[in-house]
CSV table of C-alpha atoms in Angstrom, one decimal:
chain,number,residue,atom,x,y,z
A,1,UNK,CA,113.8,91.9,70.6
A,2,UNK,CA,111.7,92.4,67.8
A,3,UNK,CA,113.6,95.0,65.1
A,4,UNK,CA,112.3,98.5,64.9
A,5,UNK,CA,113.8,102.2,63.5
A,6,UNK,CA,115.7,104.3,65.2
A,7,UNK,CA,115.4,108.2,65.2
A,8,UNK,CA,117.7,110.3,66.8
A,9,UNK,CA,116.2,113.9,66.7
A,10,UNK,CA,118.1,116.9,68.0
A,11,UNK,CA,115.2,119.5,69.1
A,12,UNK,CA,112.2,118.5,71.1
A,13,UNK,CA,110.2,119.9,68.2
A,14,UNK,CA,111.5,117.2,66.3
A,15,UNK,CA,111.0,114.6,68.4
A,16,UNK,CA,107.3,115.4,69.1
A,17,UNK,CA,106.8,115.3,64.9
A,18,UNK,CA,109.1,111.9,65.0
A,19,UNK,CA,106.9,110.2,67.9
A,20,UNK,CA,103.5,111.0,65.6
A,21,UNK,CA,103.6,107.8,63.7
A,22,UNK,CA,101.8,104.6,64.7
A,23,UNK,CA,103.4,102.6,67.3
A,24,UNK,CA,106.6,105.3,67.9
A,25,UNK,CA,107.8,105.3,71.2
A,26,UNK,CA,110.3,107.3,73.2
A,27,UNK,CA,113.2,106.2,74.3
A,28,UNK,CA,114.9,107.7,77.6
A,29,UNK,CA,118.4,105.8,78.5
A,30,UNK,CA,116.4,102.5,78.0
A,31,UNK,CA,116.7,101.3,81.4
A,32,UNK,CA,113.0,100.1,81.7
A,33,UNK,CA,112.2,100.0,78.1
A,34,UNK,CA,115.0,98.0,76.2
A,35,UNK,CA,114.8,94.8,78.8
A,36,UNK,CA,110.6,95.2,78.4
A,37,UNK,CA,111.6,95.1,74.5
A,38,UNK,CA,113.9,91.9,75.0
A,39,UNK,CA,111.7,90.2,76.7
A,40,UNK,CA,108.8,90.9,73.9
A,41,UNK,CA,106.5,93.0,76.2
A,42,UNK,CA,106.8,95.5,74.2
A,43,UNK,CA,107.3,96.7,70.6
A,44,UNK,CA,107.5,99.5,68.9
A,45,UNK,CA,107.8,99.9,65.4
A,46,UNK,CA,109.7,103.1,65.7
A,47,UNK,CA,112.3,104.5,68.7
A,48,UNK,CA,112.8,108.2,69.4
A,49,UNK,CA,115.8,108.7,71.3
A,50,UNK,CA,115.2,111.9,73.4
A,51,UNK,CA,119.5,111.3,74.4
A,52,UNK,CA,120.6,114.5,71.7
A,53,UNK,CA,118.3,116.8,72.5
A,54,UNK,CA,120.3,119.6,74.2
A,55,UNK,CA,117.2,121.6,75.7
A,56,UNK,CA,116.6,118.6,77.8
A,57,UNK,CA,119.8,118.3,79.5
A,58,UNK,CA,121.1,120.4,82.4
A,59,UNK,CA,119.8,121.0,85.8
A,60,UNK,CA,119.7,125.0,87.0
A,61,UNK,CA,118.2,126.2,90.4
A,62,UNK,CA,116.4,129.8,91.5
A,63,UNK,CA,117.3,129.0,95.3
A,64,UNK,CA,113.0,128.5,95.5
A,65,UNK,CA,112.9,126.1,92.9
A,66,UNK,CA,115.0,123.3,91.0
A,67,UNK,CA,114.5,123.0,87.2
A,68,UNK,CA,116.1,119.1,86.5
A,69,UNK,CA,115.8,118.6,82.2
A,70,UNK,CA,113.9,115.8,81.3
A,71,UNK,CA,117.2,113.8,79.8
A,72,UNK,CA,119.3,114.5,83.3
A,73,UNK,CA,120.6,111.0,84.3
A,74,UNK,CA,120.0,109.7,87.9
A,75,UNK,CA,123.8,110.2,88.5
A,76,UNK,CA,123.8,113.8,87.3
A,77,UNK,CA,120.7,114.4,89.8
A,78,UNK,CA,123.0,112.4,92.7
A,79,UNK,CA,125.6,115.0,92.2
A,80,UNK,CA,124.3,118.0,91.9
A,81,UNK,CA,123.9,119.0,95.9
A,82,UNK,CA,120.3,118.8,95.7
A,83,UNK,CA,119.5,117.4,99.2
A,84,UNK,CA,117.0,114.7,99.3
A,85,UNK,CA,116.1,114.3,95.4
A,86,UNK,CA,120.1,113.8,95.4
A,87,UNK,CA,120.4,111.4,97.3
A,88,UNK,CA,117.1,109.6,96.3
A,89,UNK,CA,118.7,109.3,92.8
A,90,UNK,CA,122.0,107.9,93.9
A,91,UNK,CA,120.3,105.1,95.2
A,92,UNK,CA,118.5,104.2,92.0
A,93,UNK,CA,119.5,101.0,90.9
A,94,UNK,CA,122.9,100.7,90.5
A,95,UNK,CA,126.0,102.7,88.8
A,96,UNK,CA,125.1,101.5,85.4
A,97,UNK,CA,121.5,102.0,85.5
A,98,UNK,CA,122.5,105.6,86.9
A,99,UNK,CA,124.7,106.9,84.3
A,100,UNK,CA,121.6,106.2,81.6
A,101,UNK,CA,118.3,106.5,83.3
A,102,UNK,CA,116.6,109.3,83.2
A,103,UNK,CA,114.5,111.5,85.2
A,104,UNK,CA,112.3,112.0,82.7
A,105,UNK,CA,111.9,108.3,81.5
A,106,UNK,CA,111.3,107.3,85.1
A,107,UNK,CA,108.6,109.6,85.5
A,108,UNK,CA,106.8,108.7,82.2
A,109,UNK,CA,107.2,104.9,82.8
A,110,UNK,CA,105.4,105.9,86.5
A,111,UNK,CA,106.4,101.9,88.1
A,112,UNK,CA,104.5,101.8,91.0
A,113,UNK,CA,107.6,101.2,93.1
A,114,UNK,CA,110.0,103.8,91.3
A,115,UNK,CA,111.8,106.5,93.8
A,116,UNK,CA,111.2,109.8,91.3
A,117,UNK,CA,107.0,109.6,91.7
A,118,UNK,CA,107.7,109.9,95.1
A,119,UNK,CA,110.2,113.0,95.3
A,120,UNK,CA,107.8,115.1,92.6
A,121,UNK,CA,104.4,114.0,94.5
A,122,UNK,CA,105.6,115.1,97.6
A,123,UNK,CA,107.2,118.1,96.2
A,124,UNK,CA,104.3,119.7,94.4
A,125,UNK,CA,106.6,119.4,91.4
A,126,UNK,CA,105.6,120.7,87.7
A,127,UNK,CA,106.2,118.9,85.4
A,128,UNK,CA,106.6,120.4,82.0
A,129,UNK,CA,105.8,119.1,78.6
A,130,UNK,CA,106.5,120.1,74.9
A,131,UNK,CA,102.6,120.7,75.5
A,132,UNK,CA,102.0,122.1,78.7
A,133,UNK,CA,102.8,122.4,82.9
A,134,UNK,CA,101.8,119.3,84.7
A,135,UNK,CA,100.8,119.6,88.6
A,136,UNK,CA,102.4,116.7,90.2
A,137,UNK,CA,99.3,116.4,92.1
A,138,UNK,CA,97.4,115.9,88.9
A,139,UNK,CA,99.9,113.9,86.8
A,140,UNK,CA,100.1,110.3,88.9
A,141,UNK,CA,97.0,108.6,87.1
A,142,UNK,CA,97.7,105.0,88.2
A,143,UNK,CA,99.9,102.3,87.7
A,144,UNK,CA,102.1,103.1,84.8
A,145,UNK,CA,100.2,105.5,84.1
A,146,UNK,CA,100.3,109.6,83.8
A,147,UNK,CA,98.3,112.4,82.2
A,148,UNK,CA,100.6,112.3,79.8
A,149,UNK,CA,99.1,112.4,75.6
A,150,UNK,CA,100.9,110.5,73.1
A,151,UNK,CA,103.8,112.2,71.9
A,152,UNK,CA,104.0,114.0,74.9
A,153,UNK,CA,107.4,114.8,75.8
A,154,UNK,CA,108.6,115.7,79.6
A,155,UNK,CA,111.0,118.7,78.9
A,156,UNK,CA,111.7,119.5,82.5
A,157,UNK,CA,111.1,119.1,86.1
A,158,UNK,CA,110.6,122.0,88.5
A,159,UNK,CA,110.4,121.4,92.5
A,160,UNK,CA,110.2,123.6,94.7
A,161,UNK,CA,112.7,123.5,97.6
A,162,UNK,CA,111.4,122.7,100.7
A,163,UNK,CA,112.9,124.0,104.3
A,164,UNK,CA,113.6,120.6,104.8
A,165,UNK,CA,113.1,116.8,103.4
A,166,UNK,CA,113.8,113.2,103.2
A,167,UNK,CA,113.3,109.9,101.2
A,168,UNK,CA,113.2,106.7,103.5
A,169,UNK,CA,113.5,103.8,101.0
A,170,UNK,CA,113.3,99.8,102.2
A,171,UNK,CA,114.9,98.4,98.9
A,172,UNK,CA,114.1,95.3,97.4
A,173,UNK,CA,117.8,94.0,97.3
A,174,UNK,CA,117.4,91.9,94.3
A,175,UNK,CA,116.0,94.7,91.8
A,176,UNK,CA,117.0,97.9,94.3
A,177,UNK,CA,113.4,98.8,93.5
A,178,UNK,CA,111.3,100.6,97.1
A,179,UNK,CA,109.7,97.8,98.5
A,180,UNK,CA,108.1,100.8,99.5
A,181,UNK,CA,109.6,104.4,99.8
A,182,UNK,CA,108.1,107.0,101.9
A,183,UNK,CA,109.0,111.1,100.8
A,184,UNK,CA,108.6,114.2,102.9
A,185,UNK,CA,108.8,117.5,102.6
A,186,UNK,CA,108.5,120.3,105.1
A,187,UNK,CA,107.2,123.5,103.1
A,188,UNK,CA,106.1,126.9,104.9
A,189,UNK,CA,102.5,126.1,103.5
A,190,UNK,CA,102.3,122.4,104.6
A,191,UNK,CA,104.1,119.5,105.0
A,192,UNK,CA,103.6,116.7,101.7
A,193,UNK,CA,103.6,113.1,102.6
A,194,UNK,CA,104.6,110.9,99.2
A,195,UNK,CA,104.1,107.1,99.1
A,196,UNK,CA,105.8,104.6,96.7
A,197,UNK,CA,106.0,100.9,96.0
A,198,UNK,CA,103.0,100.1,98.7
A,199,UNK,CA,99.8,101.0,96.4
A,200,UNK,CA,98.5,98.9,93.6
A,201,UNK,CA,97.1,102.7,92.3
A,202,UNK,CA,101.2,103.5,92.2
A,203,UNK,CA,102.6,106.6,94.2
A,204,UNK,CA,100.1,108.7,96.5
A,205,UNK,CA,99.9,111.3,99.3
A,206,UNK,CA,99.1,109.9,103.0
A,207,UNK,CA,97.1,112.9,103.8
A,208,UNK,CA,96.0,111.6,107.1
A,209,UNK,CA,99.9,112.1,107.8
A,210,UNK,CA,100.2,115.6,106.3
A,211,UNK,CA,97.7,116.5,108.7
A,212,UNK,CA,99.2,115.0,111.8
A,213,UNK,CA,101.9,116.5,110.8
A,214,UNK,CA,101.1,120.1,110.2
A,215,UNK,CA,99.3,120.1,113.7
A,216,UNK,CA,103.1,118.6,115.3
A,217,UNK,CA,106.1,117.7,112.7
A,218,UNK,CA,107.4,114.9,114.8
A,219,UNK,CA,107.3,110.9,114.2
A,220,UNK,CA,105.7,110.8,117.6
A,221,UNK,CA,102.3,112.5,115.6
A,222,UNK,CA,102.0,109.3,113.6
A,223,UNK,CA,101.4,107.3,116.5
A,224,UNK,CA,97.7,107.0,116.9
A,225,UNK,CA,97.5,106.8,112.6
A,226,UNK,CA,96.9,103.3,111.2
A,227,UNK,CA,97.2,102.3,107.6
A,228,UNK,CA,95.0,99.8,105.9
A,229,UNK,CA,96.1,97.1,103.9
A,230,UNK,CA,93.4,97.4,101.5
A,231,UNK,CA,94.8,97.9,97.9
A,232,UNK,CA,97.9,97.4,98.6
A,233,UNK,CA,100.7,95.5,97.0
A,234,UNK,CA,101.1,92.0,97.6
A,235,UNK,CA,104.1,90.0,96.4
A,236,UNK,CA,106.1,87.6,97.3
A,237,UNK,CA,108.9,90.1,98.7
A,238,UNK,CA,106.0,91.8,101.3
A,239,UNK,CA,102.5,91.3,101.8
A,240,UNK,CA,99.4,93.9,102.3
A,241,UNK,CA,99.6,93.9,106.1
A,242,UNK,CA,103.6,94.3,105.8
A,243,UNK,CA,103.8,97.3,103.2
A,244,UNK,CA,101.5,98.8,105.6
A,245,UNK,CA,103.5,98.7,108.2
A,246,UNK,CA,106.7,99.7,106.5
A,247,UNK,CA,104.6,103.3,105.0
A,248,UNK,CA,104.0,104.3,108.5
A,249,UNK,CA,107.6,103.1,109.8
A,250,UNK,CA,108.8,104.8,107.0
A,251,UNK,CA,107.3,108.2,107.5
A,252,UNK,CA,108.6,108.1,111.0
A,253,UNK,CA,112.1,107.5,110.1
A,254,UNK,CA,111.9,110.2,107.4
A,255,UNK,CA,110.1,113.0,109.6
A,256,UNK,CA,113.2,112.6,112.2
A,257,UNK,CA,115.7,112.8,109.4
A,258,UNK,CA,113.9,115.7,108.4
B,1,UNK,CA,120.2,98.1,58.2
B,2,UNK,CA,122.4,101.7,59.5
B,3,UNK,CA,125.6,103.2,59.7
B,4,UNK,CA,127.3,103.3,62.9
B,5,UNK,CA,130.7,104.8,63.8
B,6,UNK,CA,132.3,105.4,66.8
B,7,UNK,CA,135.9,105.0,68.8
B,8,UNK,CA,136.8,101.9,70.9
B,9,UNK,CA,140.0,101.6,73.0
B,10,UNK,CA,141.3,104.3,70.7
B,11,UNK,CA,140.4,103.1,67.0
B,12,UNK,CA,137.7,104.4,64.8
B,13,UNK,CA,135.5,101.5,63.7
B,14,UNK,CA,132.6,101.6,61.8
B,15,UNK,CA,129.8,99.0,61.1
B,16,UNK,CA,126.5,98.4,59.4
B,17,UNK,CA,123.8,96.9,62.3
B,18,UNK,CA,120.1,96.1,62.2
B,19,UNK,CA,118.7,99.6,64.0
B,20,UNK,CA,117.9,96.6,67.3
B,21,UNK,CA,121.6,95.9,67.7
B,22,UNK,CA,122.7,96.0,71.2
B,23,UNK,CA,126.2,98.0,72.0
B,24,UNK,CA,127.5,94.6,73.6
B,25,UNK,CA,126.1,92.5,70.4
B,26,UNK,CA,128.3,95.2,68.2
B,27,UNK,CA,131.3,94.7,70.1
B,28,UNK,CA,131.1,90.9,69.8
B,29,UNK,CA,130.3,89.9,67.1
B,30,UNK,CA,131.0,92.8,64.8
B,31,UNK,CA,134.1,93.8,66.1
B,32,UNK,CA,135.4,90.8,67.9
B,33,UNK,CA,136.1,91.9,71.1
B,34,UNK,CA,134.5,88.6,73.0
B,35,UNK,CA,136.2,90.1,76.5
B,36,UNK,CA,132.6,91.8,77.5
B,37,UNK,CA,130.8,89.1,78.4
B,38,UNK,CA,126.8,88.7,78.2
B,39,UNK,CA,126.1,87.0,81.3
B,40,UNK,CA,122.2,87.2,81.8
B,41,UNK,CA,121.0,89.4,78.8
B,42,UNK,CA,118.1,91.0,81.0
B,43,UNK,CA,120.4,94.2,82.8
B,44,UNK,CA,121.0,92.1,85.7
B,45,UNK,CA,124.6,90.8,85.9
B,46,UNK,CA,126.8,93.5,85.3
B,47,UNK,CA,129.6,91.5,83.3
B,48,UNK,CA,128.9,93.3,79.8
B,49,UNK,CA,130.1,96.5,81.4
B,50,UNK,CA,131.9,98.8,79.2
B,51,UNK,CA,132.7,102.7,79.2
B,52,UNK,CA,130.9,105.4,76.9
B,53,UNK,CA,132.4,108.7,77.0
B,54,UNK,CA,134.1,107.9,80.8
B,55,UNK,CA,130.6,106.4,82.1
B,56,UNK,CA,130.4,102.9,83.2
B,57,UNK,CA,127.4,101.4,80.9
B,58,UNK,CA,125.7,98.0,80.2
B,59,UNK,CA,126.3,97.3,77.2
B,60,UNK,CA,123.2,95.0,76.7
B,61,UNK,CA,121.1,98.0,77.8
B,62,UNK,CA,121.9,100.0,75.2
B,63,UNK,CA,121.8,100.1,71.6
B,64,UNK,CA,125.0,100.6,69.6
B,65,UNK,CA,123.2,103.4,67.4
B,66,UNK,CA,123.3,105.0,70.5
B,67,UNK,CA,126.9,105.2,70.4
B,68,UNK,CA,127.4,106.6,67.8
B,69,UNK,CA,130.0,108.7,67.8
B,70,UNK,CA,130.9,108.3,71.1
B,71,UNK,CA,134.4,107.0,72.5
B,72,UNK,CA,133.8,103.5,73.9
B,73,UNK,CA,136.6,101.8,76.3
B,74,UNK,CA,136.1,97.8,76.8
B,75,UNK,CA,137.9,95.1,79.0
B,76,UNK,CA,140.3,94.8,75.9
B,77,UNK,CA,141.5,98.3,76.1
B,78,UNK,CA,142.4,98.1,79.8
B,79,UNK,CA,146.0,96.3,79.5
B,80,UNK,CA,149.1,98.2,78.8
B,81,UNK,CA,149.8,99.1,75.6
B,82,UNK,CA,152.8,96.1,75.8
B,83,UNK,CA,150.1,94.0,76.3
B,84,UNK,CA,150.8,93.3,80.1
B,85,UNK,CA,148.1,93.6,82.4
B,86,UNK,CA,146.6,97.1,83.8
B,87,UNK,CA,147.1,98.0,87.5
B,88,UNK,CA,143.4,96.6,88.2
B,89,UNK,CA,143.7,93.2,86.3
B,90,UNK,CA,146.7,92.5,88.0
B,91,UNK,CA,145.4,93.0,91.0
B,92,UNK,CA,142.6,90.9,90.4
B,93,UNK,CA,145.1,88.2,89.7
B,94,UNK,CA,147.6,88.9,92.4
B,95,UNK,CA,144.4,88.9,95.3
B,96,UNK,CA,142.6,86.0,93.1
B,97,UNK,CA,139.7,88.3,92.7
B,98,UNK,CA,137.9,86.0,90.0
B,99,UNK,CA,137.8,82.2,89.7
B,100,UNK,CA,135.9,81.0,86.7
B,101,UNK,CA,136.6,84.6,85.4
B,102,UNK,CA,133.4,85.3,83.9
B,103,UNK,CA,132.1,88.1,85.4
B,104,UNK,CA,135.7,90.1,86.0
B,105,UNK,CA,135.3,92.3,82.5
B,106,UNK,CA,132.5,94.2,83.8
B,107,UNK,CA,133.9,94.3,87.8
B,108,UNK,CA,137.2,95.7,86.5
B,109,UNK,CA,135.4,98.7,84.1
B,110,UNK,CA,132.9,99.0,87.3
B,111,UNK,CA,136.4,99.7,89.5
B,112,UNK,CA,137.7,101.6,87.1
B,113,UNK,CA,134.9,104.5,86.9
B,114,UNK,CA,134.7,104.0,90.7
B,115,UNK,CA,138.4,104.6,91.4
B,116,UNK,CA,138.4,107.5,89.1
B,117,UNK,CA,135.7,109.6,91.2
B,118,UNK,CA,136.6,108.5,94.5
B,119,UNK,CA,140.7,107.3,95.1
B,120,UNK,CA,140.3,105.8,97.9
B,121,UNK,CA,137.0,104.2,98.6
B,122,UNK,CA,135.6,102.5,101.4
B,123,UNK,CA,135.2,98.4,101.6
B,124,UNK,CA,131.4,99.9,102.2
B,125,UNK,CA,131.5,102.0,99.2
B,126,UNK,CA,132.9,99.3,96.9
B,127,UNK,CA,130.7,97.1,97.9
B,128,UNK,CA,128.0,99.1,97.0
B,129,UNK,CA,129.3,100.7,94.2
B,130,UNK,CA,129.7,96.8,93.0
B,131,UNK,CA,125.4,96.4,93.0
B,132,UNK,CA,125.2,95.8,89.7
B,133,UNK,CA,128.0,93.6,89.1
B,134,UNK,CA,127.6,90.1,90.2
B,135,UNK,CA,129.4,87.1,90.9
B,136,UNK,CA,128.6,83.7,91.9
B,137,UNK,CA,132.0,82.4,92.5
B,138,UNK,CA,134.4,84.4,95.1
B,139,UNK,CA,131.8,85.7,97.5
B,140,UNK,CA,132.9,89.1,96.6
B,141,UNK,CA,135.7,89.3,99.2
B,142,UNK,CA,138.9,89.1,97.4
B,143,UNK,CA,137.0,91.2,94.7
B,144,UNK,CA,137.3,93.5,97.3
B,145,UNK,CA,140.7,93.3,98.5
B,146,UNK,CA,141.7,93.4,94.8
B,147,UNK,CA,139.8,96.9,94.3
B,148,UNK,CA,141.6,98.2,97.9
B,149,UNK,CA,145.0,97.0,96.8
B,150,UNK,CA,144.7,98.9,93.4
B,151,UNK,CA,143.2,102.0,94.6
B,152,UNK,CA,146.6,102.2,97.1
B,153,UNK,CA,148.4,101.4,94.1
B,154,UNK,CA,147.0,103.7,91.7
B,155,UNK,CA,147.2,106.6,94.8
């Protein structure tokens, strides 16, 4: 990788003031961004490490609502009891990859086939900036892409508990990446149906299925739903027609696990 | 060019490195400690696994600065302190849990963090626990049997 300097702030504060010169970049545990580097996709003539700052670590829960900081690794999330999100993360990549990805680097990357865009869609998380509180629903702008501004910082992560939920995932084996993952959660208000690693638009609600499923929360209301191939991904590990399939498939397994 | 400082196997070491220097570059060819292997280069493979503070890490996914001051454990810190072989290394010889040997540094600091959190795993957990740690020569199975036969050693 090309050479770059390295800042290691201890206060978000600081960060936000280090990632205000030209070409700065943050850096989460590097899981995404340090192979991107290597491989001379990207960069940057400055990294922030966001790995000291103490006000980003730490996970704390109301009972209503889960706060996860924005530097909590994946196998911190896995185990801290936290139901589906839980277990979603302890079947992110593998050990290694778990003990230095972050929640809030995966969230900021957005892949289109990462498990986290999934679990906050479907959630109605908030997620909250140096700046400002973030709507899940409003956050997801397309394939790596968010609403976040440059030198925007993800502090935390709030979701709100649901009565029940549950992540289906049909790995890719090679990269452990959803070939496409399917999230659902049961709230008293509604039911939120989250799709990853089918859309070329990255994550999205199958609202066709929310409604369905309000009216009867069973895989058996899914039946007489179809999904269209259109937009979806096609790759050499599934094509349109097939990711279709699997979202539906999917939803019914994670309904009855529910 | 920075300062970097931080404990491996037990010895405070200190080194200058371009701010781009990976922790399994550092431990190479700074220190000389060739045991963690860099097998692929691109997070893949596994066999550059070391420990930071207790965690099971690739080293060429993350930069020594990051380390710094941390307390780092590699492959060459897993033997006795007589120099004979940890409970896990021998039993990767006694089960013949490697053949060309290159990936065995990063599965025996994988089975280490594993056997630390859970005693007595499952051939099911290993095996999974094992995804990012791969081998083209054994099939995996007497990787396996190793892991089993030091976890009932180790109690």
């Amino acid at each position: 990788m090309y050479n770059f300097v390295f800042e290691k702030p201890t206060t978000v504060a600081e960060a936000v003031a280090a990632l205000a010169s030209e070409d700065a970049q943050a850096l989460g545990g590097g899981q995404t961004l340090l192979p991107t580097m290597k491989q001379r996709l990207a960069s940057p003539a400055k990294l922030v490490s966001l790995t000291g700052i103490a006000e980003m670590g730490g996970t704390s829960s109301t009972g209503d609502v889960i706060t996860i900081g924005g530097g909590v690794t994946h196998a911190d999330v896995a185990a801290g009891g936290y139901g589906a999100i839980s277990k979603l993360a302890g079947d992110i990549g593998d050990p290694t990859v778990r003990n230095r990805g972050t929640i809030g680097g995966s969230l900021a990357n957005n892949d289109p086939s990462a498990d986290y865009p999934a679990a906050a869609l479907a959630s109605g998380a908030t997620i909250k900036t140096n700046a400002r509180s973030i709507a899940a629903d409003d956050y997801f702008t397309g394939l790596f892409d968010t609403a976040l501004e440059d030198a925007e910082i993800i502090v935390s992560v709030d979701f709100p508990v649901p009565l029940s939920s549950n992540y289906q995932k049909f790995e890719q084996p090679a990269s452990r990446f959803a070939l496409v993952g399917v999230f659902v959660a049961k709230f008293a208000d509604g039911v939120r149906v989250a799709v990853t690693g089918a859309s070329e638009g990255g994550v999205y609600r199958w609202t066709e299925a929310e409604t369905a499923l309000n009216a009867n929360f069973s895989a058996d209301a899914l039946d007489g739903l179809s999904v269209s191939a259109d937009n979806m991904i096609s790759d050499l590990h599934g094509t349109p027609e097939y990711r279709a399939n699997l979202v539906k498939v999917l939803t019914g397994r994670a309904v009855a696990d529910c | 060019m920075s300062s970097v400082s931080m404990t491996v196997n037990g010895k405070s070491v200190t080194g200058e490195v371009e701010d781009r220097t990976l922790l399994s570059t550092f431990l190479r060819e700074d220190l000389h400690l060739t045991g963690t292997h860099i097998g692929c280069d691109t997070s893949q493979c596994g066999a550059c696994t070391v420990h930071v503070n207790g965690k099971a890490v690739k080293g060429c996914t993350m930069l020594a600065l990051e380390a710094e001051g941390a307390d780092v454990r590699t492959i060459e810190g897993m033997a006795n302190d007589d120099g004979s072989l940890g409970v896990i290394q021998a039993a990767f010889q006694e089960h013949h849990g490697l053949q060309c040997g290159f990936c065995t540094p990063g599965m025996v600091m994988a089975a280490d963090e594993l056997l630390k959190n859970n005693s007595n795993p499952s051939e099911t957990e290993i095996r999974k626990y094992l995804s990012g740690n791969i081998c083209r020569c054994t099939g995996y199975h007497n990787i396996i049997k190793s892991i089993q036969a030091a976890a009932a050693q180790l109690g």
